[in-house]
PDB file of C-alpha atoms in Angstrom:
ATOM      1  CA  UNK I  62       5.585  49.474  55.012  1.00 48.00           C
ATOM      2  CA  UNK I  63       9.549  48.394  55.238  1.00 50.00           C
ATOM      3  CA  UNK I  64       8.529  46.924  59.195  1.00 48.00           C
ATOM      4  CA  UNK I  65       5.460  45.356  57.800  1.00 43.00           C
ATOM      5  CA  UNK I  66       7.706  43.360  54.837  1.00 46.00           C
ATOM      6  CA  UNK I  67       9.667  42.310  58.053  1.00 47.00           C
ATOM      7  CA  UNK I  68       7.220  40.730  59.979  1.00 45.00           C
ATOM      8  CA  UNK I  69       4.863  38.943  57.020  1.00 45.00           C
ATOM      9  CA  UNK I  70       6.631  35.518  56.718  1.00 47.00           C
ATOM     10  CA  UNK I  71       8.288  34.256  53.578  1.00 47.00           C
ATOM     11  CA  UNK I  72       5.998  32.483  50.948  1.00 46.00           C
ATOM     12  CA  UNK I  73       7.315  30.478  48.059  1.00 44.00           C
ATOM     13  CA  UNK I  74       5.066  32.053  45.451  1.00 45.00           C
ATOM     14  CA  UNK I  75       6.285  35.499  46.474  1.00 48.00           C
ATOM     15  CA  UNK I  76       8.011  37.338  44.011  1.00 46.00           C
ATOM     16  CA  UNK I  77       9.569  39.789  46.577  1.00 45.00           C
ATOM     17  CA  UNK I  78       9.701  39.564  50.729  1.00 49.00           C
ATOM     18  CA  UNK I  79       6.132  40.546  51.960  1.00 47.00           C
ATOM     19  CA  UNK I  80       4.122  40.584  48.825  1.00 46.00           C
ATOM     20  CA  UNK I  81       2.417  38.312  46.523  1.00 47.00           C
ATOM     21  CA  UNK I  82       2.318  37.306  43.029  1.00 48.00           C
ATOM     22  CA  UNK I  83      -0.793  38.992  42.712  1.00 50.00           C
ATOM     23  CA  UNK I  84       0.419  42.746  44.351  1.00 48.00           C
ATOM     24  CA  UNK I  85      -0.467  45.409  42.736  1.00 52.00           C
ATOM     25  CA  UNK I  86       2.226  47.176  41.214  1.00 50.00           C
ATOM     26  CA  UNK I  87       2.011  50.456  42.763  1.00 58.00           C
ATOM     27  CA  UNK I  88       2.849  48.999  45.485  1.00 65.00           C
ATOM     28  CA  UNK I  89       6.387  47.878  44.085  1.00 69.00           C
ATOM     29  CA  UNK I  90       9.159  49.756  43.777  1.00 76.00           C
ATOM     30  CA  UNK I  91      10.758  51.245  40.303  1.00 76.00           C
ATOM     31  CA  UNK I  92      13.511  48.800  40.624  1.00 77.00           C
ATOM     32  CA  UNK I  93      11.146  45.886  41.833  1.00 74.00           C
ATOM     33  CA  UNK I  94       8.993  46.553  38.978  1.00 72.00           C
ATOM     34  CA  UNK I  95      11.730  45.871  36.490  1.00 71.00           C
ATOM     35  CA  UNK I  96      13.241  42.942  38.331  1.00 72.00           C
ATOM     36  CA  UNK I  97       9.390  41.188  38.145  1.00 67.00           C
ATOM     37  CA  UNK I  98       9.050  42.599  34.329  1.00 66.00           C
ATOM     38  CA  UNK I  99      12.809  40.528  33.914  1.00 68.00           C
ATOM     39  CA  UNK I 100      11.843  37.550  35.784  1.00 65.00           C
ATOM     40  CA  UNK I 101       8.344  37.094  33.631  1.00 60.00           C
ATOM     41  CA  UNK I 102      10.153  38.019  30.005  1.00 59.00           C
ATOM     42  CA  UNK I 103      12.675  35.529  30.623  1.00 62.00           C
ATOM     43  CA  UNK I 104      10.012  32.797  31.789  1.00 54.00           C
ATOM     44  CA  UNK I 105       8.306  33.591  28.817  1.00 51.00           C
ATOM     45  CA  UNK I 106      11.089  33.468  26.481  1.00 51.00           C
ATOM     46  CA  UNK I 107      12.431  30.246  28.323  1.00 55.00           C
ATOM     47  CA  UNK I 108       8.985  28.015  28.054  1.00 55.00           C
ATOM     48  CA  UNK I 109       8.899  29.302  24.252  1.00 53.00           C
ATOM     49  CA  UNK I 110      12.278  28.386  23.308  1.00 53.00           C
ATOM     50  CA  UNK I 111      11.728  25.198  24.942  1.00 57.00           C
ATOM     51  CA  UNK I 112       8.490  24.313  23.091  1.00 59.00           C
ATOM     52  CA  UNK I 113      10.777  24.865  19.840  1.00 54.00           C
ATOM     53  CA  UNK I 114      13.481  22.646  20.840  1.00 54.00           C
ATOM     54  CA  UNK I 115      11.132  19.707  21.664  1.00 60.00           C
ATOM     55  CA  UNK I 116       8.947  20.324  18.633  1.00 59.00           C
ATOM     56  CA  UNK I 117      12.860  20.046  16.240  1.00 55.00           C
ATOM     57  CA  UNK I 118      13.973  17.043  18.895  1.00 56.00           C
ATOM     58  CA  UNK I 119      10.844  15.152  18.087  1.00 57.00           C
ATOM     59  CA  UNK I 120      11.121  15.936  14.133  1.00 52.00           C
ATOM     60  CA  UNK I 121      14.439  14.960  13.990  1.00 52.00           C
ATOM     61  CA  UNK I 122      14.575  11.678  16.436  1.00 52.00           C
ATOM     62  CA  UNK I 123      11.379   9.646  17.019  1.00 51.00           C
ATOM     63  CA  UNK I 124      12.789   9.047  20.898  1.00 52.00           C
ATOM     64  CA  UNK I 125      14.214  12.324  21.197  1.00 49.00           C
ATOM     65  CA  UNK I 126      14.728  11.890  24.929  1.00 49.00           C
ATOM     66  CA  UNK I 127      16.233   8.028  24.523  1.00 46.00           C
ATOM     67  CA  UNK I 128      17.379   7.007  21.068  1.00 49.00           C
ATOM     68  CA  UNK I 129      19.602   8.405  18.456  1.00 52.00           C
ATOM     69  CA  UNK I 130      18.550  10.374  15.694  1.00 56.00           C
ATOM     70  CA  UNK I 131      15.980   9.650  12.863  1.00 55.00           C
ATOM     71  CA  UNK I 132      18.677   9.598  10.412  1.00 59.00           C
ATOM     72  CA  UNK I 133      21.079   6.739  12.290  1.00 62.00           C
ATOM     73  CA  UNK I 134      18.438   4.929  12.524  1.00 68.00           C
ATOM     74  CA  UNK I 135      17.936   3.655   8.622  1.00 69.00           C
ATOM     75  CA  UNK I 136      20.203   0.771   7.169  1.00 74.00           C
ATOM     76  CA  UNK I 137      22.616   2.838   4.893  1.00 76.00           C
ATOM     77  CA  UNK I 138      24.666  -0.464   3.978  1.00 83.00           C
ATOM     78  CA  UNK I 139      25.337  -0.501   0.058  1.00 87.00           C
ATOM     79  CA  UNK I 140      23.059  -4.017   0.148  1.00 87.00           C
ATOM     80  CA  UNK I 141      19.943  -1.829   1.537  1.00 86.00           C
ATOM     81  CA  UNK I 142      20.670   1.240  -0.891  1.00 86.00           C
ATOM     82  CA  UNK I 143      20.576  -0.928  -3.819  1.00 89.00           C
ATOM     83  CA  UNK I 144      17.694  -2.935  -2.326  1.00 89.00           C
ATOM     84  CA  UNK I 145      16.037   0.845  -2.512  1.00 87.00           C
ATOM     85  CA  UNK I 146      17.317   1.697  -5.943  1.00 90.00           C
ATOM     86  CA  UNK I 147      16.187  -1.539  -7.741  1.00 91.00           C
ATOM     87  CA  UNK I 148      12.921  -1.320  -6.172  1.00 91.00           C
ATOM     88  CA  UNK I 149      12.309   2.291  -7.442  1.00 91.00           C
ATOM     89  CA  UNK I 150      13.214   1.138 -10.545  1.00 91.00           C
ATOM     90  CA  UNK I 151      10.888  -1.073 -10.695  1.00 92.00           C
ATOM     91  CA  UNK I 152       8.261   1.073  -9.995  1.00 92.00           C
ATOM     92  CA  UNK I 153       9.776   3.540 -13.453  1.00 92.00           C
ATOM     93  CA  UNK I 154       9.379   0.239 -15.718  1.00 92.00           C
ATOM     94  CA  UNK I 155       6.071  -0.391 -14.401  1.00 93.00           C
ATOM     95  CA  UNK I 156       4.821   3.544 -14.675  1.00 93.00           C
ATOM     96  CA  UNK I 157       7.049   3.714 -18.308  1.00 92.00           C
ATOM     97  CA  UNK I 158       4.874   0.699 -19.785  1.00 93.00           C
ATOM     98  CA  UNK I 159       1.234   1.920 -18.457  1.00 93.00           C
ATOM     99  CA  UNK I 160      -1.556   1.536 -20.738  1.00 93.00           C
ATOM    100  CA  UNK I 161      -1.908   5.524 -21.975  1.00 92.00           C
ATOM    101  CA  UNK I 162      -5.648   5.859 -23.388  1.00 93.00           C
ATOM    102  CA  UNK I 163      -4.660   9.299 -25.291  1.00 93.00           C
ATOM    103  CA  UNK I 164      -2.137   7.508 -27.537  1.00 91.00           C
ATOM    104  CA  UNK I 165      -4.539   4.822 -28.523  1.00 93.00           C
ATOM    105  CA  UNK I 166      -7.358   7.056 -28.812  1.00 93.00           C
ATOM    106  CA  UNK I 167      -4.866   9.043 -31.499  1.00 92.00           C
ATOM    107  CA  UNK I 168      -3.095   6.086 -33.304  1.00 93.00           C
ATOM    108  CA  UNK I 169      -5.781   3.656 -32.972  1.00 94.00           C
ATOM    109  CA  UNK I 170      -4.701  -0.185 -30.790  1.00 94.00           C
ATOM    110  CA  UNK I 171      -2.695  -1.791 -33.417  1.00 95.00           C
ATOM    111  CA  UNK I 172      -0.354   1.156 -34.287  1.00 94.00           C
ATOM    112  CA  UNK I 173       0.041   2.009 -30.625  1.00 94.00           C
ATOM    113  CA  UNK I 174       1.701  -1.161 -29.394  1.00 95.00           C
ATOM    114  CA  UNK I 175       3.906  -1.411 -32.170  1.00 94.00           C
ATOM    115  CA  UNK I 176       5.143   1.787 -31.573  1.00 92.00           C
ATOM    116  CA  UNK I 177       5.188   0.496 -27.845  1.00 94.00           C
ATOM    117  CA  UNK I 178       7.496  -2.653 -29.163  1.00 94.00           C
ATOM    118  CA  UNK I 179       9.757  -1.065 -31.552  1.00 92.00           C
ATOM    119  CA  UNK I 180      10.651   1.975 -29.434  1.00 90.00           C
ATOM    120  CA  UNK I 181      11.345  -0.681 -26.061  1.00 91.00           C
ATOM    121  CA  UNK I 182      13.678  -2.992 -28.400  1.00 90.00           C
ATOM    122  CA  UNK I 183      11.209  -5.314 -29.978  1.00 93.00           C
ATOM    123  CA  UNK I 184       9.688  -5.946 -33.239  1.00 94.00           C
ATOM    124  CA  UNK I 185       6.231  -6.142 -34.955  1.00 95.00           C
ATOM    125  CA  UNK I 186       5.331  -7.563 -38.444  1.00 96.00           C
ATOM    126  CA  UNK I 187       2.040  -5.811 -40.167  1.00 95.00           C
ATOM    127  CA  UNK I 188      -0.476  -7.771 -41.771  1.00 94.00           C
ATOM    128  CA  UNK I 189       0.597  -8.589 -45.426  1.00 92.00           C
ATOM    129  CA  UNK I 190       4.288  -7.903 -44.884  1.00 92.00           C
ATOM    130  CA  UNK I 191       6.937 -10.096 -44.755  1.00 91.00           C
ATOM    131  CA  UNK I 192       9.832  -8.622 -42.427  1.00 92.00           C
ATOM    132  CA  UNK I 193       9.504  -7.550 -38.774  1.00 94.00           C
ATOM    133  CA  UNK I 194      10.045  -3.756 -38.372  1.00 91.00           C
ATOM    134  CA  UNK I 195      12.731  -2.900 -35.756  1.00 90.00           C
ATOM    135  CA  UNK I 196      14.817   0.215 -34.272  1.00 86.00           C
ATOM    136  CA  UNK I 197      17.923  -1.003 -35.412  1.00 80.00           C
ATOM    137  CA  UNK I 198      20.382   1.801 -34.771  1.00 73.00           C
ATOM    138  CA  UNK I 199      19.516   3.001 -31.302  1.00 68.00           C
ATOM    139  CA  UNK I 200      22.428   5.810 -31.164  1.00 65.00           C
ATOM    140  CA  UNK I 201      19.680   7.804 -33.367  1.00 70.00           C
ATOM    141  CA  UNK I 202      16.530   9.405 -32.927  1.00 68.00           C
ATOM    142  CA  UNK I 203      14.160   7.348 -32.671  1.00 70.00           C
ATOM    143  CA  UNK I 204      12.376   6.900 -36.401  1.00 68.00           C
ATOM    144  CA  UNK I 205      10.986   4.195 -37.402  1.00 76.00           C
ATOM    145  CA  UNK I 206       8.815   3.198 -41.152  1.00 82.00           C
ATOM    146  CA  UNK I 207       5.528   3.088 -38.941  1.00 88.00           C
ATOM    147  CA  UNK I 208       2.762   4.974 -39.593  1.00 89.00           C
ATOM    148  CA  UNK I 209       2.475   8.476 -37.264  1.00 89.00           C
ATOM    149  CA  UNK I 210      -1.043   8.604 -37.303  1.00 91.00           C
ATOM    150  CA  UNK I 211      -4.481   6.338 -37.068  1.00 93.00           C
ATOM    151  CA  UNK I 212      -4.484   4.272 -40.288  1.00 92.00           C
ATOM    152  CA  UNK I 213      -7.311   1.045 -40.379  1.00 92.00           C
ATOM    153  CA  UNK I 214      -5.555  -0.258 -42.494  1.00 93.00           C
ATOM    154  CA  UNK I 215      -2.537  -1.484 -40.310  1.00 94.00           C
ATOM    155  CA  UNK I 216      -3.375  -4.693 -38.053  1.00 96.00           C
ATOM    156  CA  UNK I 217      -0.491  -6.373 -36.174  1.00 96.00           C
ATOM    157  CA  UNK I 218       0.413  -9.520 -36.699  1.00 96.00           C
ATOM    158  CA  UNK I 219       3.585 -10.501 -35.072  1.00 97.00           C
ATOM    159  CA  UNK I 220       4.948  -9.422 -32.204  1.00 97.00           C
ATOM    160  CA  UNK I 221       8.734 -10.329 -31.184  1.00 96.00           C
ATOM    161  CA  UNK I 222       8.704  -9.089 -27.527  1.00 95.00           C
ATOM    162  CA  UNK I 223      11.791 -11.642 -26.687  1.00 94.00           C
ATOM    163  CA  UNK I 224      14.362 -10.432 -23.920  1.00 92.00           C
ATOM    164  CA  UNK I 225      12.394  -7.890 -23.237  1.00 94.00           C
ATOM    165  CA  UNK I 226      11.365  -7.030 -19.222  1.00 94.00           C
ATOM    166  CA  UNK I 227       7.784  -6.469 -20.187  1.00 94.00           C
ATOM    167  CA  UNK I 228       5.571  -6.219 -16.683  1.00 95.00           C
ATOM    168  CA  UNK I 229       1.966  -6.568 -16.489  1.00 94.00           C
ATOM    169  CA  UNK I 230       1.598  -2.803 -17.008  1.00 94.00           C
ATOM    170  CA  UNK I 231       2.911  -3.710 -20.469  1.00 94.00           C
ATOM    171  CA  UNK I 232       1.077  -6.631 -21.171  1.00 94.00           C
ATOM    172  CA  UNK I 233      -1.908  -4.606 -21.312  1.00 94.00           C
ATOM    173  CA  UNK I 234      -0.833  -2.824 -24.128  1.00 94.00           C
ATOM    174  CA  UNK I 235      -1.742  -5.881 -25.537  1.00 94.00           C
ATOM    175  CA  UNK I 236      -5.911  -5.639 -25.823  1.00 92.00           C
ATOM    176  CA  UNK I 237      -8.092  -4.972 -28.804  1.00 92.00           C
ATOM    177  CA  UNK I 238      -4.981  -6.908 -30.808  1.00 94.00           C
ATOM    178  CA  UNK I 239      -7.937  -8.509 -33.165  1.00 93.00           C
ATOM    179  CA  UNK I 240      -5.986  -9.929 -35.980  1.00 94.00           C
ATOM    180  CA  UNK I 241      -2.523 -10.825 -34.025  1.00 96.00           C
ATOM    181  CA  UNK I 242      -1.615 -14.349 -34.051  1.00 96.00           C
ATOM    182  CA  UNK I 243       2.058 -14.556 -33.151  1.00 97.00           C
ATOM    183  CA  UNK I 244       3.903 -13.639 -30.078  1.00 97.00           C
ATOM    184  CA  UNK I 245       7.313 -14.430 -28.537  1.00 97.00           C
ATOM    185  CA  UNK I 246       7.802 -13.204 -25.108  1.00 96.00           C
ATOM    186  CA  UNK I 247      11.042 -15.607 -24.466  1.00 95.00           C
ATOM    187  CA  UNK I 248      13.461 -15.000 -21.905  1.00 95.00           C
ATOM    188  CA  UNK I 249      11.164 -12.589 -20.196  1.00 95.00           C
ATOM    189  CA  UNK I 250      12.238 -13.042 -15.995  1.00 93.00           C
ATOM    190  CA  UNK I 251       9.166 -11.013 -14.792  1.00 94.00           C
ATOM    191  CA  UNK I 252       6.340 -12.769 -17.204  1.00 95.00           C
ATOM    192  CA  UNK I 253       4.139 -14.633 -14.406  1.00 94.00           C
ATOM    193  CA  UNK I 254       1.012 -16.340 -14.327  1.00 95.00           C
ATOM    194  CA  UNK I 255      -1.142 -12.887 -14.152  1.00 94.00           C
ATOM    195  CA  UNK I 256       0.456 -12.152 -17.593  1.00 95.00           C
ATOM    196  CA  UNK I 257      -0.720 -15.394 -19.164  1.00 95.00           C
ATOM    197  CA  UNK I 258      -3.929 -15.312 -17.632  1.00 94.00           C
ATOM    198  CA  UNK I 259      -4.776 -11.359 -19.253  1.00 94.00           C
ATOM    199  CA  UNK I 260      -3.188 -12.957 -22.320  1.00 95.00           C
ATOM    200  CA  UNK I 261      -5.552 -16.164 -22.307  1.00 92.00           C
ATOM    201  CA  UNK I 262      -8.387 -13.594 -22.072  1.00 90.00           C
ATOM    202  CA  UNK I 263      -6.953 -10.431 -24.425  1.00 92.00           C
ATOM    203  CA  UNK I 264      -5.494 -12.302 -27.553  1.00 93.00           C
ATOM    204  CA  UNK I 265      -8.179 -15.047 -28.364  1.00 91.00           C
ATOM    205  CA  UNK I 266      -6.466 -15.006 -31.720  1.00 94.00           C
ATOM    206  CA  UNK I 267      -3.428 -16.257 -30.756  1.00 96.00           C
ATOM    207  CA  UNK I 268      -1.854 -19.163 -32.641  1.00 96.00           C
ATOM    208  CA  UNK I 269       1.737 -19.451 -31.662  1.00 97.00           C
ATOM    209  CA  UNK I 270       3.000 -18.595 -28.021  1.00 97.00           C
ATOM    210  CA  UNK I 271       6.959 -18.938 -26.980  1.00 97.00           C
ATOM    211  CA  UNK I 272       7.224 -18.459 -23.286  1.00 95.00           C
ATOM    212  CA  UNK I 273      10.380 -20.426 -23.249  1.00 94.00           C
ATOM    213  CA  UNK I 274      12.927 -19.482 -20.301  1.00 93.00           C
ATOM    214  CA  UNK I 275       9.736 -17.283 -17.869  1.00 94.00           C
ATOM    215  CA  UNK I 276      11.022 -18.782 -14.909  1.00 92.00           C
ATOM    216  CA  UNK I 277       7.638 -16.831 -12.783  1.00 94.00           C
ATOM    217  CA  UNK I 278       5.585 -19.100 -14.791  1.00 94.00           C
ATOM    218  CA  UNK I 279       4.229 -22.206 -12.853  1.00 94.00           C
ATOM    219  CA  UNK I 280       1.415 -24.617 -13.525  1.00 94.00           C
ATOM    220  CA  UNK I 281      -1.155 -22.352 -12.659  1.00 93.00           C
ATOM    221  CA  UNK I 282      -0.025 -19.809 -15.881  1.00 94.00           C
ATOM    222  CA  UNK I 283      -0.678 -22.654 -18.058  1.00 94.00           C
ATOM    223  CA  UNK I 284      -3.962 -23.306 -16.904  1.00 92.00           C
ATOM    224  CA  UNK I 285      -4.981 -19.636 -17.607  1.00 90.00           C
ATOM    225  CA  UNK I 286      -4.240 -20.477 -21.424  1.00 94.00           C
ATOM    226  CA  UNK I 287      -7.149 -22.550 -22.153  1.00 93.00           C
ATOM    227  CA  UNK I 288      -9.143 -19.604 -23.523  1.00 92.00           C
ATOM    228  CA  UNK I 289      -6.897 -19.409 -26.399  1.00 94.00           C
ATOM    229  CA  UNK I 290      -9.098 -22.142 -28.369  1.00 93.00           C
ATOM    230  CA  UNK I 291      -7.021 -21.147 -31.427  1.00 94.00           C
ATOM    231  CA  UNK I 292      -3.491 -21.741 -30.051  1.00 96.00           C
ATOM    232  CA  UNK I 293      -1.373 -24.420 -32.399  1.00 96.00           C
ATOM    233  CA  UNK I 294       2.209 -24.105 -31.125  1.00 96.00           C
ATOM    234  CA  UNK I 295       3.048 -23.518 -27.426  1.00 96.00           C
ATOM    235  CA  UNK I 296       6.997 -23.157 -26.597  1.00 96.00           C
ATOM    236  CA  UNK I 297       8.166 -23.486 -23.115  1.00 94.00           C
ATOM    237  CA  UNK I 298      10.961 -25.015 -21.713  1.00 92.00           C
ATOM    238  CA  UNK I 299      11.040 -26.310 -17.815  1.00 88.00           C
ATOM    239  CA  UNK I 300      11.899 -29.795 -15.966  1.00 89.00           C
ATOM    240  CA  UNK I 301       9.160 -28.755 -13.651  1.00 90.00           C
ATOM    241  CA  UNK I 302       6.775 -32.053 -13.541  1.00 92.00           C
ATOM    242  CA  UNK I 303       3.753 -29.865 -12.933  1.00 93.00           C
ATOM    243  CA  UNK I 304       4.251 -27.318 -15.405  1.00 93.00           C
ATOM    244  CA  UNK I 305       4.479 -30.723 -17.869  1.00 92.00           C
ATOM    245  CA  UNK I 306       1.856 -31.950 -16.894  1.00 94.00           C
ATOM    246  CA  UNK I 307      -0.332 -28.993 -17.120  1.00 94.00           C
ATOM    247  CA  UNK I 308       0.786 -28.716 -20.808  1.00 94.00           C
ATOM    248  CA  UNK I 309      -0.557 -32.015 -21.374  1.00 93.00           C
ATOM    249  CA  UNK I 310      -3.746 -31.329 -20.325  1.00 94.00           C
ATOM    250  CA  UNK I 311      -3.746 -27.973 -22.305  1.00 95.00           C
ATOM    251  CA  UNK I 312      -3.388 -30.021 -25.022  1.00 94.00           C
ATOM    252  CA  UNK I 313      -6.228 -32.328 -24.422  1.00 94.00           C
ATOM    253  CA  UNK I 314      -8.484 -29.140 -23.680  1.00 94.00           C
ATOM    254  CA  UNK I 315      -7.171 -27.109 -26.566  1.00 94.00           C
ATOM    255  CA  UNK I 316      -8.142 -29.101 -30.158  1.00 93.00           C
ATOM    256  CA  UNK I 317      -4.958 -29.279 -32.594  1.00 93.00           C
ATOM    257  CA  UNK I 318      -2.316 -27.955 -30.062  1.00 95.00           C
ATOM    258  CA  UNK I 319       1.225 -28.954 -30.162  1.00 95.00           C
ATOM    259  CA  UNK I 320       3.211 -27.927 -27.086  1.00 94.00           C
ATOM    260  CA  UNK I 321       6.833 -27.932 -27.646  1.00 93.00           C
ATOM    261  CA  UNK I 322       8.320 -28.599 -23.726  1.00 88.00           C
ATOM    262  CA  UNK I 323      12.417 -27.688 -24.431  1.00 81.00           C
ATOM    263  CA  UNK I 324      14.237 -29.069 -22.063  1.00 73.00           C
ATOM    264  CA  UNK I 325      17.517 -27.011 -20.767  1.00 64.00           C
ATOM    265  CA  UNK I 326      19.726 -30.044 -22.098  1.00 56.00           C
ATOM    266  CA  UNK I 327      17.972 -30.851 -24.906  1.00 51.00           C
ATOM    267  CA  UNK I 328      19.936 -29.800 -28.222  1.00 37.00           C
ATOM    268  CA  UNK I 329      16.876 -31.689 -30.411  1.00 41.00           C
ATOM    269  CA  UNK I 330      14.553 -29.564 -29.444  1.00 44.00           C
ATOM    270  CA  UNK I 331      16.500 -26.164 -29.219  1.00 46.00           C
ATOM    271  CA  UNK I 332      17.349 -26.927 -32.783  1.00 39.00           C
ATOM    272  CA  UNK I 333      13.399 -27.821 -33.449  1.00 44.00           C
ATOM    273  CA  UNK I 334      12.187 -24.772 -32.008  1.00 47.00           C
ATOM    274  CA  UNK I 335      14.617 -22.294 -34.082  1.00 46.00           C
ATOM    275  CA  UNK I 336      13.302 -23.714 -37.102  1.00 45.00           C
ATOM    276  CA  UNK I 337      10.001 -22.523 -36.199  1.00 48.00           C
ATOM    277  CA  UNK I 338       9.042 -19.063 -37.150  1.00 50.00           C
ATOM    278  CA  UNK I 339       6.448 -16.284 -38.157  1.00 49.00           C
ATOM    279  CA  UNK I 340       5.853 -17.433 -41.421  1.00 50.00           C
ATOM    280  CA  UNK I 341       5.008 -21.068 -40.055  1.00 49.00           C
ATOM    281  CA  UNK I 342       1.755 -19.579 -38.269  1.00 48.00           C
TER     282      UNK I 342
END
């Protein structure tokens, strides 16, 4: 056997001199035996331990073989993180002021959003009453003279919803509001023309409107206020020729409408518009 392993020539997918891959092991040695047992368990182990190092490179690194890692890659400047932190809090205000069908369904539309108002900062005036109702001392729980549970008699008539960051989301709150007729949302710098148009089609009761200092509004917003056929007063200040001229032709469309345009220099009209209140409407 040794003389035949001599003379049979070399192959490279020989294991040992004289005998294939594919030998049966008797004819191997003790000693060759475990030297091909070695070689295959550490070719096995090798190829697996490689398969889990690629598999972690490529989780890690998109370009594992060429780029840096996943994590370098992202903008950690303090401009980008608070680019990221103001836009997921954002999306809290917008999730916080959802329209929630189980608490109308238990207080009933009108006692729901003034719970909504009072608890965010704002204020709400019942029918037949004469003073808003507002959380005044904040550094308490939260208790309020509103009424815990579904009352018909309660209808909201005023709502003061000024300097409040009221999205969309909380505009809705807003429907089934049959018997409300006066709303401020002043100095709101996210009200934009999709508010005013679910308003124009929500409140059809409406008589007075302050949207004074909205800086999203434009021309188009306006428009979307024609279906208030009841509106009387309309406050809104802006040098913006269009938005002007937009209010003019609300008025023309809208029978017995006054539109108050405040302009940011104007002391005559700031002074005007104060002296208009609730109890005017």
């Amino acid at each position: 056997m040794n003389s035949v392993r001599k003379i049979m020539p070399l192959c490279s997918k020989q294991v040992f001199t004289g005998k294939r891959f594919n030998s049966n092991s008797n004819d191997l040695t003790k000693e060759e035996n475990k030297i091909l047992y070695e070689k295959l368990l550490d070719k096995s182990y090798s190829s697996e331990k490689q398969t889990e190092a690629s598999s972690f490179a490529k989780w890690v690194t998109p370009h594992y073989k060429f780029g840096p890692s996943r994590i370098m890659n992202y903008d950690w400047s303090i401009k980008n993180i608070y680019s990221w932190y103001k836009s997921k809090r954002v999306e809290f205000h917008k999730y916080n002021q959802r329209y929630v069908p189980e608490r109308v369904k238990s207080l009933g539309s009108d006692i729901a959003v003034a719970h909504f108002i009072v608890y965010r900062g704002g204020a709400i005036r019942f029918r037949g009453q004469d003073n808003f109702i507002r959380w005044t001392n904040k550094k308490e729980e939260y208790f309020v003279n509103l009424p815990q549970m579904y009352d018909p008699n309660y209808f909201v008539e005023a709502i003061d919803a000024s300097s409040l960051m009221f999205y969309y989301q909380g505009i809705e709150n807003f429907k089934n509001l049959f018997k409300l007729k006066w709303l401020n949302l002043s100095n709101n710098p996210v009200l934009d023309n999709w508010c005013l148009d679910y308003i124009g089609h929500a409140i059809p009761t409406l008589e007075y409107l302050d949207i004074s200092n909205c800086h999203q509004i434009t021309a188009a917003g306006i428009a979307g206020l024609q279906k208030l056929t009841h509106l009387k007063i309309l406050v809104i200040n802006s040098n913006n020729i269009e938005i002007q001229m937009a209010c003019f032709a609300l008025e023309d469309i809208i029978p017995g409408l006054f539109v108050l345009i405040q302009d940011n220099n104007d002391v005559k009209l700031e002074t005007k518009k104060e002296n208009l209140n609730a109890n005017e409407v």
